[in-house]
PDB file of C-alpha atoms and ligand atoms in Angstrom:
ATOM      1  CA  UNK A   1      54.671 -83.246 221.692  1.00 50.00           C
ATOM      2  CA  UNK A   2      52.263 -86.262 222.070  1.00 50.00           C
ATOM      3  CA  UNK A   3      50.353 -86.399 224.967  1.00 52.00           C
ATOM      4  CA  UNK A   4      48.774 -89.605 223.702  1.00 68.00           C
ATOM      5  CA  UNK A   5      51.745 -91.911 224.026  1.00 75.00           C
ATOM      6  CA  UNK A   6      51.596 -94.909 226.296  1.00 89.00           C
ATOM      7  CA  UNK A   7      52.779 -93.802 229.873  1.00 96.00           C
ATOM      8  CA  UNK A   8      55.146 -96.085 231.076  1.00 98.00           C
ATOM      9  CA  UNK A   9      54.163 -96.679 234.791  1.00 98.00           C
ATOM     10  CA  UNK A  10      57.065 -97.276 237.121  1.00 98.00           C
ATOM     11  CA  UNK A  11      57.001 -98.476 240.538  1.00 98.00           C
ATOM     12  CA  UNK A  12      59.594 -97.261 242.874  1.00 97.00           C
ATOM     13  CA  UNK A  13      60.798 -98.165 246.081  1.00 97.00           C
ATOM     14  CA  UNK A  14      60.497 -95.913 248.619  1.00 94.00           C
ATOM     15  CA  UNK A  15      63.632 -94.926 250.598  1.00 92.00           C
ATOM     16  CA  UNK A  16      67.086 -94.001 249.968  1.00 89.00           C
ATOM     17  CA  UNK A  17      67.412 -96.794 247.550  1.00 94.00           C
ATOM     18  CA  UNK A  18      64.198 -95.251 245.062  1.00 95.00           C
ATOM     19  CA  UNK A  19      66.072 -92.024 245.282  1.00 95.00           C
ATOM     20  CA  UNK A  20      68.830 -93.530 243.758  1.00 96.00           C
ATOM     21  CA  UNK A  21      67.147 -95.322 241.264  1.00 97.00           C
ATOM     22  CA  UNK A  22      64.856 -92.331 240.171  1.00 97.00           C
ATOM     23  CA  UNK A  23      67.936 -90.814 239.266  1.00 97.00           C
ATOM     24  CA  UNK A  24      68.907 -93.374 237.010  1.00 97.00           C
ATOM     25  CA  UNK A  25      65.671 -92.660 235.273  1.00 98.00           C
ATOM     26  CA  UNK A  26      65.865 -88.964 235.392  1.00 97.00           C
ATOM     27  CA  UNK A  27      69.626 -89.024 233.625  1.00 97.00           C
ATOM     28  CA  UNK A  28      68.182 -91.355 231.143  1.00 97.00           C
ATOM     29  CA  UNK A  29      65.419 -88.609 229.956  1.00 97.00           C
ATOM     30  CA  UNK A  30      62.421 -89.653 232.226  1.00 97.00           C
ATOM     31  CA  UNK A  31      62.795 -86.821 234.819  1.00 97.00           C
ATOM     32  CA  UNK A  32      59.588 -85.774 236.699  1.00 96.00           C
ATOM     33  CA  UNK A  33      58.777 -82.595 238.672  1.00 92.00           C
ATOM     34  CA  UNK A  34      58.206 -82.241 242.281  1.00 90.00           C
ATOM     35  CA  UNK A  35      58.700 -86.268 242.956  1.00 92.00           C
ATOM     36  CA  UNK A  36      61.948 -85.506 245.138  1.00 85.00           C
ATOM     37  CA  UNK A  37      60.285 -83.098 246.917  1.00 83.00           C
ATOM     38  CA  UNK A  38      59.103 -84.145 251.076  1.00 79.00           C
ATOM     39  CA  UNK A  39      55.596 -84.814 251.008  1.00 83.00           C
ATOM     40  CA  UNK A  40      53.229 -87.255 251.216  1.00 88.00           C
ATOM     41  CA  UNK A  41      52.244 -87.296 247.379  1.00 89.00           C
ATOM     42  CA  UNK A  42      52.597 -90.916 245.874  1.00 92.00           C
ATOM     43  CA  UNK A  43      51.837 -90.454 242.236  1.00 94.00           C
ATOM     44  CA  UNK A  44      53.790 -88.217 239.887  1.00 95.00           C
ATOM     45  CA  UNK A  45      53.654 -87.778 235.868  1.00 95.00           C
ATOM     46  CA  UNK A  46      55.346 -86.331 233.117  1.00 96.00           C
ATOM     47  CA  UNK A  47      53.480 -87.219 230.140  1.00 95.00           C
ATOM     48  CA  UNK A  48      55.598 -85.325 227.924  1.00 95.00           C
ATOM     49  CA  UNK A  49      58.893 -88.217 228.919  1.00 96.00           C
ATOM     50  CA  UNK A  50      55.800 -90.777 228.915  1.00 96.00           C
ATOM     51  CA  UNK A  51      56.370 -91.764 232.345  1.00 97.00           C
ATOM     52  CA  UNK A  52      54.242 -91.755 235.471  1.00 97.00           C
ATOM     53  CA  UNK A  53      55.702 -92.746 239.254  1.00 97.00           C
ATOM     54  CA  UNK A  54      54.255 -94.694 241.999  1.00 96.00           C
ATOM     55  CA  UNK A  55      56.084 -94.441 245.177  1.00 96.00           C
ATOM     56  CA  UNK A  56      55.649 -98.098 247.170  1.00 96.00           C
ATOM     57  CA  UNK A  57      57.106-100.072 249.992  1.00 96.00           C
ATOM     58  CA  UNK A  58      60.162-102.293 248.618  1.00 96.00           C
ATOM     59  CA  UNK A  59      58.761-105.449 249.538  1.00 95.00           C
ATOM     60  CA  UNK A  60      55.830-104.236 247.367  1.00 97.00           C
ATOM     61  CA  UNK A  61      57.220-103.021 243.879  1.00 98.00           C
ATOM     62  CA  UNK A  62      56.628-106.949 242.705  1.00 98.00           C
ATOM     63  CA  UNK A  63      53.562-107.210 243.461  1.00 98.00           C
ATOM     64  CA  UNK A  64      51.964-104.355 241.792  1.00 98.00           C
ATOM     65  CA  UNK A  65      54.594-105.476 238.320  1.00 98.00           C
ATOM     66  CA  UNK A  66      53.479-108.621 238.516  1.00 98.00           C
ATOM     67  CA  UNK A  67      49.655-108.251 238.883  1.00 98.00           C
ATOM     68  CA  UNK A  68      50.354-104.833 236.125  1.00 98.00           C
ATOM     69  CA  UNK A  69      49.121-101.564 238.230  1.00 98.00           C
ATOM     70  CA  UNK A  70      52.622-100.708 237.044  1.00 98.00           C
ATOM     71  CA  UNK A  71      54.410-101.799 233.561  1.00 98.00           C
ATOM     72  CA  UNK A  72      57.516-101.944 235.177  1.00 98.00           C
ATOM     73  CA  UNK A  73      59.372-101.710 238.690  1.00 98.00           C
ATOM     74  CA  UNK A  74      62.692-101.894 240.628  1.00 98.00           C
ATOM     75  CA  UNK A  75      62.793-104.863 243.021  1.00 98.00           C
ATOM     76  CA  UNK A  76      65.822-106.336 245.279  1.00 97.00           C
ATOM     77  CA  UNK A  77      66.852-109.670 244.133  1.00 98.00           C
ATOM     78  CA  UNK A  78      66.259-110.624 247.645  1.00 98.00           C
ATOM     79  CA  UNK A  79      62.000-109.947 247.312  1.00 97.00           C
ATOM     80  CA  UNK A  80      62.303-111.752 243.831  1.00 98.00           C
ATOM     81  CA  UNK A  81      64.249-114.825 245.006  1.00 98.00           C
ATOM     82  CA  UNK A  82      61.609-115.013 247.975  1.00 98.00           C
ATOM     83  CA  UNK A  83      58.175-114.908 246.477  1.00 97.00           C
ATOM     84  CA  UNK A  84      59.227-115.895 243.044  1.00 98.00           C
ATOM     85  CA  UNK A  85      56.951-113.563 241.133  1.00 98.00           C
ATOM     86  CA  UNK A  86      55.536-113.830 236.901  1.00 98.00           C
ATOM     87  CA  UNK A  87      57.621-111.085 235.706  1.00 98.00           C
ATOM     88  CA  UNK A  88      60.371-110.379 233.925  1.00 98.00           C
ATOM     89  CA  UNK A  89      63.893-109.711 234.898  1.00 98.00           C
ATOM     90  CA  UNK A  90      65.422-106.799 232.718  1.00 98.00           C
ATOM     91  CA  UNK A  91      68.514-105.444 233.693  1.00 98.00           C
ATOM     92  CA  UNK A  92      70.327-105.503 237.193  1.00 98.00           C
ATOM     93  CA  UNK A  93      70.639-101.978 237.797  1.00 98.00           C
ATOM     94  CA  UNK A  94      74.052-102.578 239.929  1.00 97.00           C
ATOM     95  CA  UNK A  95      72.810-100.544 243.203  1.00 97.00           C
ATOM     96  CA  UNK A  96      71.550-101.593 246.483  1.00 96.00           C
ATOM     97  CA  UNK A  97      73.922-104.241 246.685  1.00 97.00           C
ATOM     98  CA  UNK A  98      74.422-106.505 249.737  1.00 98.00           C
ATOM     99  CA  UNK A  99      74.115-109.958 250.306  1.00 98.00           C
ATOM    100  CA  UNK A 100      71.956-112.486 251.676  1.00 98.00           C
ATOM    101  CA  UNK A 101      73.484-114.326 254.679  1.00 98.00           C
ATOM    102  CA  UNK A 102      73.243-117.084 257.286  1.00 98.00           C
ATOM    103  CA  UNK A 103      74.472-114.935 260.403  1.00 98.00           C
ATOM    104  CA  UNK A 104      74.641-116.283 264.229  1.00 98.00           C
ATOM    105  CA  UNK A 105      76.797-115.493 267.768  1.00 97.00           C
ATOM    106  CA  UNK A 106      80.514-115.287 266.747  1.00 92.00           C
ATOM    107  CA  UNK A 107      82.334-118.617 267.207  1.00 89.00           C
ATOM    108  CA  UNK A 108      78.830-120.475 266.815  1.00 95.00           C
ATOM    109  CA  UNK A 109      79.147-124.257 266.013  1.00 94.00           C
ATOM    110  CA  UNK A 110      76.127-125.784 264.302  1.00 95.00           C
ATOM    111  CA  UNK A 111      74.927-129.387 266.295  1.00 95.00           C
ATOM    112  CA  UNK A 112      73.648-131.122 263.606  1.00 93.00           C
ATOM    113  CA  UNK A 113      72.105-133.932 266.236  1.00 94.00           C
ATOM    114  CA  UNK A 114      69.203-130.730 266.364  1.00 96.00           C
ATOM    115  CA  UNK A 115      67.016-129.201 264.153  1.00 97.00           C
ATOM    116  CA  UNK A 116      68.499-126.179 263.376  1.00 98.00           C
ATOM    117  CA  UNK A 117      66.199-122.884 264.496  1.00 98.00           C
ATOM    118  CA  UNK A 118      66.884-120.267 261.606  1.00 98.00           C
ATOM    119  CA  UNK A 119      64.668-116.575 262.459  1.00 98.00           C
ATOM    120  CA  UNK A 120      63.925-114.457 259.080  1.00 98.00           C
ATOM    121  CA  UNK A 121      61.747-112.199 256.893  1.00 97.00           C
ATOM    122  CA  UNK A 122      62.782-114.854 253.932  1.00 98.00           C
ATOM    123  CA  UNK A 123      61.476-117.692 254.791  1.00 98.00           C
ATOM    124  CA  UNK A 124      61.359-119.260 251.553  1.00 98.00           C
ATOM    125  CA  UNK A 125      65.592-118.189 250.810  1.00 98.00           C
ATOM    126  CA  UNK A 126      66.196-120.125 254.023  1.00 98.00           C
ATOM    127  CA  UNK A 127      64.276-122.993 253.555  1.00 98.00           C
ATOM    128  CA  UNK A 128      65.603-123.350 249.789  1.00 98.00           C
ATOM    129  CA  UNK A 129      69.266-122.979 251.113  1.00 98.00           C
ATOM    130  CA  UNK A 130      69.136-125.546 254.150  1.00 98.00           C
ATOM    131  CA  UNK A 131      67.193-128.312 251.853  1.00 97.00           C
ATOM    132  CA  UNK A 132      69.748-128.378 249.310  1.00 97.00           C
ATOM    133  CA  UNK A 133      72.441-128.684 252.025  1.00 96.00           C
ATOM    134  CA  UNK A 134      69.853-131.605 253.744  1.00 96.00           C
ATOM    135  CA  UNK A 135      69.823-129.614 256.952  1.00 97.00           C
ATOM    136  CA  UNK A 136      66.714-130.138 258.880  1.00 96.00           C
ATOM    137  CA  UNK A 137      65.437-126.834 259.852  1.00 98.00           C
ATOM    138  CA  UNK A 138      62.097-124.795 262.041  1.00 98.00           C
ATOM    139  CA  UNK A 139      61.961-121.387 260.836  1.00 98.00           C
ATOM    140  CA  UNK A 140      60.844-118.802 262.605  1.00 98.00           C
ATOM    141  CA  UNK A 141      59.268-115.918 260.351  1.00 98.00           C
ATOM    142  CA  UNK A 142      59.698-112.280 262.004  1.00 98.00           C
ATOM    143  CA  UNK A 143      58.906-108.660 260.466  1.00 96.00           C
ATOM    144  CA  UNK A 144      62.636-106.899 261.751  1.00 94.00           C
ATOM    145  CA  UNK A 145      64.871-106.704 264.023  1.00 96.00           C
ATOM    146  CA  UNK A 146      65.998-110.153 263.048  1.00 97.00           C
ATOM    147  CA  UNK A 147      69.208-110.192 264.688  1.00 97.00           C
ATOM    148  CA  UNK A 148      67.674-110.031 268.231  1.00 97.00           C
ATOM    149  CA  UNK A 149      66.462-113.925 267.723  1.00 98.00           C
ATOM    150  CA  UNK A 150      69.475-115.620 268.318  1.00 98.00           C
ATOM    151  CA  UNK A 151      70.701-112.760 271.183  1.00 96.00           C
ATOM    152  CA  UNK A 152      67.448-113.985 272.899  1.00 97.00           C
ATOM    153  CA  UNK A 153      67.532-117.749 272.312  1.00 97.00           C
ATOM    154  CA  UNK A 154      64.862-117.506 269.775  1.00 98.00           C
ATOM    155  CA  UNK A 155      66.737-118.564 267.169  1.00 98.00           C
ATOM    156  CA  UNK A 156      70.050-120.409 266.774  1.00 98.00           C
ATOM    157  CA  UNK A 157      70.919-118.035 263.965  1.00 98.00           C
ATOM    158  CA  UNK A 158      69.720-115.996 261.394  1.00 98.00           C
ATOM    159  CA  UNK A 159      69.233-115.552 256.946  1.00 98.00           C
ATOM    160  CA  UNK A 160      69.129-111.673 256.478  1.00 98.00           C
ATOM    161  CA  UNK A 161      70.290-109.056 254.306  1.00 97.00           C
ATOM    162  CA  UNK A 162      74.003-107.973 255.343  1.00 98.00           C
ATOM    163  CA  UNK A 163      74.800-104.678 253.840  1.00 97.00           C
ATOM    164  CA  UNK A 164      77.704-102.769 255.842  1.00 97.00           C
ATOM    165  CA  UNK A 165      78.027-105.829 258.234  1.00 97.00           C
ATOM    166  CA  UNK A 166      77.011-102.539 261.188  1.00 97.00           C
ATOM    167  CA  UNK A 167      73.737-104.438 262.762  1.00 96.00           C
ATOM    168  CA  UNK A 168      75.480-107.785 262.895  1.00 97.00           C
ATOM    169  CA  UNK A 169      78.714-106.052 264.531  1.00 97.00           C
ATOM    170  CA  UNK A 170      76.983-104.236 267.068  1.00 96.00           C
ATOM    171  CA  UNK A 171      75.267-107.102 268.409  1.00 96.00           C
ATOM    172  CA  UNK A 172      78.203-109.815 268.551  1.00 95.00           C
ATOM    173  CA  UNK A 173      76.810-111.573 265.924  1.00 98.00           C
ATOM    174  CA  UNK A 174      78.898-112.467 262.488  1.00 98.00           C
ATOM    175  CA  UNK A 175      78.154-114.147 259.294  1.00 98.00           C
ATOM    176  CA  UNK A 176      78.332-117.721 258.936  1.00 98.00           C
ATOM    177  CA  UNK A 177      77.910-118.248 255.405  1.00 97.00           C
ATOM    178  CA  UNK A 178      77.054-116.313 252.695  1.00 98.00           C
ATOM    179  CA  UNK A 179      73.814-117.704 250.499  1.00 98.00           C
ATOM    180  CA  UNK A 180      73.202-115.108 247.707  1.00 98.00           C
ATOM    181  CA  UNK A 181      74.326-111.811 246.527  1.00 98.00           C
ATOM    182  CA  UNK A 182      71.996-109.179 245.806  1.00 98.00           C
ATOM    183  CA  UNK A 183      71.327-106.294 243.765  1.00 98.00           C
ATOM    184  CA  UNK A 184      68.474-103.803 242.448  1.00 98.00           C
ATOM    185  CA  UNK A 185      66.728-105.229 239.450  1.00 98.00           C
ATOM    186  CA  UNK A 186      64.739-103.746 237.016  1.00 98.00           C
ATOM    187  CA  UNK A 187      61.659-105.717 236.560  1.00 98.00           C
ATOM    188  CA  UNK A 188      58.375-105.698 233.897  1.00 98.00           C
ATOM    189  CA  UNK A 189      55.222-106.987 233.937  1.00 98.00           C
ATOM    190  CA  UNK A 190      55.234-109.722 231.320  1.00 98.00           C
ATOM    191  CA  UNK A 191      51.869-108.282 229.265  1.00 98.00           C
ATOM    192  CA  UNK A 192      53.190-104.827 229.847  1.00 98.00           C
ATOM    193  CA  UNK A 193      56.342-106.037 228.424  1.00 98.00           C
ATOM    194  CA  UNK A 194      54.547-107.209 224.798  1.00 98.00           C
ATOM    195  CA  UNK A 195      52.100-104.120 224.629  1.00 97.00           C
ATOM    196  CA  UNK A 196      54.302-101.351 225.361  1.00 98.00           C
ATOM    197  CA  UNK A 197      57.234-103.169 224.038  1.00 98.00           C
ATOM    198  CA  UNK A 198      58.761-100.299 221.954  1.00 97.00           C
ATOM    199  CA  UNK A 199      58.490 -98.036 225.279  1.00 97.00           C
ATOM    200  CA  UNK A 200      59.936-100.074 227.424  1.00 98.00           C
ATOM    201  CA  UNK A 201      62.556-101.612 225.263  1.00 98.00           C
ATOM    202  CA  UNK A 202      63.690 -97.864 224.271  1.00 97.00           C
ATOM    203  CA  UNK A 203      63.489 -97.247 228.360  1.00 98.00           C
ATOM    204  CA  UNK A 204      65.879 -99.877 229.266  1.00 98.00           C
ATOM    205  CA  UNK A 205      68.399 -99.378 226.341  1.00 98.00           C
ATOM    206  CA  UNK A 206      68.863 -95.388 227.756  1.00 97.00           C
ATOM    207  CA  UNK A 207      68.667 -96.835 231.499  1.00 98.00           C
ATOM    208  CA  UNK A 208      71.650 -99.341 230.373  1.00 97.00           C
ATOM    209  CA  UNK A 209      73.905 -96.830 229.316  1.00 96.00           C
ATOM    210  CA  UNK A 210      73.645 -94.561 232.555  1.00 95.00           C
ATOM    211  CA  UNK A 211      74.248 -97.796 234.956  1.00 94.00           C
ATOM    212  CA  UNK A 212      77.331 -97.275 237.210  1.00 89.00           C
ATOM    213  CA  UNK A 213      80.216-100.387 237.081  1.00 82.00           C
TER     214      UNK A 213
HETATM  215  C1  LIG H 301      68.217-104.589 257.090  1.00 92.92           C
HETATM  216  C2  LIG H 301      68.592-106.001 257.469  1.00 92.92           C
HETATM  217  C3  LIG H 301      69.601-105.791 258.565  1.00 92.92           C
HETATM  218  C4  LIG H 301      70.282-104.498 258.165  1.00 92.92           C
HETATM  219  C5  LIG H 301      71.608-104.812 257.542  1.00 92.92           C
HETATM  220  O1  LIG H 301      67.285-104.154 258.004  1.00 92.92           O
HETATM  221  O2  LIG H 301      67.457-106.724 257.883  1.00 92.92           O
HETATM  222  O3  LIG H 301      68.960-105.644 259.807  1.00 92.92           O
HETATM  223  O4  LIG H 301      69.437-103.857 257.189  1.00 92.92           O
HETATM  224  O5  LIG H 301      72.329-103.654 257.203  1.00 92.92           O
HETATM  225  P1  LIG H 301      73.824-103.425 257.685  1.00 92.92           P
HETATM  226  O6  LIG H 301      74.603-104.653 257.350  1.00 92.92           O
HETATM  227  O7  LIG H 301      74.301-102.245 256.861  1.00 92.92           O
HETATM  228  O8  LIG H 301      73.828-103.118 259.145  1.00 92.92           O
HETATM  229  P2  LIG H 301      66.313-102.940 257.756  1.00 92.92           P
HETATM  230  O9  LIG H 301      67.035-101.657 257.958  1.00 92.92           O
HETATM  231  O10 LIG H 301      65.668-103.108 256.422  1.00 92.92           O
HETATM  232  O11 LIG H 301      65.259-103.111 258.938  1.00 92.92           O
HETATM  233  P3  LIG H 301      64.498-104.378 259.540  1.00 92.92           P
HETATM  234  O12 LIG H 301      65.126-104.595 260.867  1.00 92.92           O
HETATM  235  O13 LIG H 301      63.093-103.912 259.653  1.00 92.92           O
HETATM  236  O14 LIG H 301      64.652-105.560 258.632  1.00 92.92           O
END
C-alpha cells in the first residue's frame, strides 16, 4: 500500500445521474466508503484506490475541471457545448442521454417576418443554432421551468434538454427540431491531464471497459 500516490480528484454530479456514474468508477476499482450514504458530506477519499470525491451541482463539475480543484469530472455535453470550457474531453461515458431540442405549442408555425423569441438555460446552444440557420432571434435566459415561456406568451418556443419527452407532453408542447444529442462525458483538467498522466490514463482505460453499449 502507498498512501503517497497522487489522488485523483473527481468531481461528480450530484443527483441520480452521479449515482450512476460513481458506479462506473466503483466497478472499475475506485470504490469509496460511505459516499452513497444520505447525508450532507461532500468530500469522500479512499487513498488506498487513489481517488478522492467531490459531490457538485451538474452545471458546476466544469468549472471546478477546468480551473483544476478537481483533475477530472463528469459533465453533460449540454454544459460543455454551452460555456465551452479549457478541458479535455475523454471518453463519453454513454449515460444521461437525451437531447437538446427546439420545442414550442404543437402545430406551431414559425413567422419568419418576426424575430423569433426562443426562452432557455442555454443561451449560447440557441444562439449558435439559429445563426447558422440565419434566423434572427431575442433570447430570453431563465433558471427552469422553461417550458412555461411559450404556455405564457413569453416565449414563442423553447431550446431545452428533452429526456423522456414527459414535461413537454404534459404541457401541450412538442419538439420542433432536434439541435444536438447529448450524453455524460468524462472530462480532465488539461494540466491535471500531463501531471497525473499515468493515473488518469490507467483510470480511463478500466472506466472504458465497464461502459454500457
Ligand atoms: C430538465 C429539462 C426539462 C426536463 C426534461 O429539467 O429542463 O424540463 O428535464 O425531461 P423529460 O423530457 O424527461 O420530461 P430539470 O428537471 O433539470 O429542471 P429545470 O426545470 O430546473 O430545468
Amino acid at each position: 500500500m502507498n498512501s503517497s500516490k497522487p489522488m485523483i480528484n473527481v468531481a461528480l454530479p450530484k443527483g441520480r445521474l452521479g449515482e450512476k456514474v460513481y458506479d462506473l468508477f466503483e466497478t472499475a476499482g475506485y470504490p469509496c466508503e460511505g459516499i452513497k450514504e444520505d447525508s450532507r458530506k461532500l468530500i469522500f477519499e479512499n487513498p488506498q484506490a487513489g481517488i478522492r470525491y467531490f459531490w457538485v451541482k451538474p452545471s458546476d463539475v466544469a468549472i471546478y475541471v477546468e480551473r483544476g480543484a478537481a483533475d477530472i469530472g463528469v459533465a453533460g455535453k449540454d454544459i460543455l457545448l454551452e460555456y465551452q470550457p479549457d478541458i479535455y474531453e475523454l471518453l463519453d461515458l454513454n449515460m444521461g442521454k437525451c437531447r437538446m431540442a427546439v420545442a414550442g405549442p404543437k402545430n406551431f408555425r414559425d413567422n419568419t417576418g418576426r424575430t423569433l423569441r426562443v426562452a432557455t438555460k442555454f443561451s449560447n446552444i440557441a444562439l449558435d443554432y439559429y445563426t447558422s440557420r440565419c434566423r434572427e432571434i431575442d433570447i430570453i435566459k431563465l433558471q427552469g421551468s422553461i417550458e412555461i415561456a411559450p404556455i405564457l406568451g413569453l416565449s414563442d418556443v423553447i431550446v431545452d434538454i428533452v429526456e423522456t419527452g414527459t414535461t413537454l407532453y404534459e404541457n401541450n408542447l412538442e419538439v420542433l427540431e432536434t439541435i444536438v444529442p447529448i450524453s455524460a462525458r468524462l472530462i480532465s483538467n488539461k494540466v491535471s491531464f500531463k501531471f497525473k498522466n499515468r493515473e488518469i490514463e490507467s483510470l480511463v482505460k478500466k472506466i472504458r471497459k465497464n461502459i454500457k453499449e
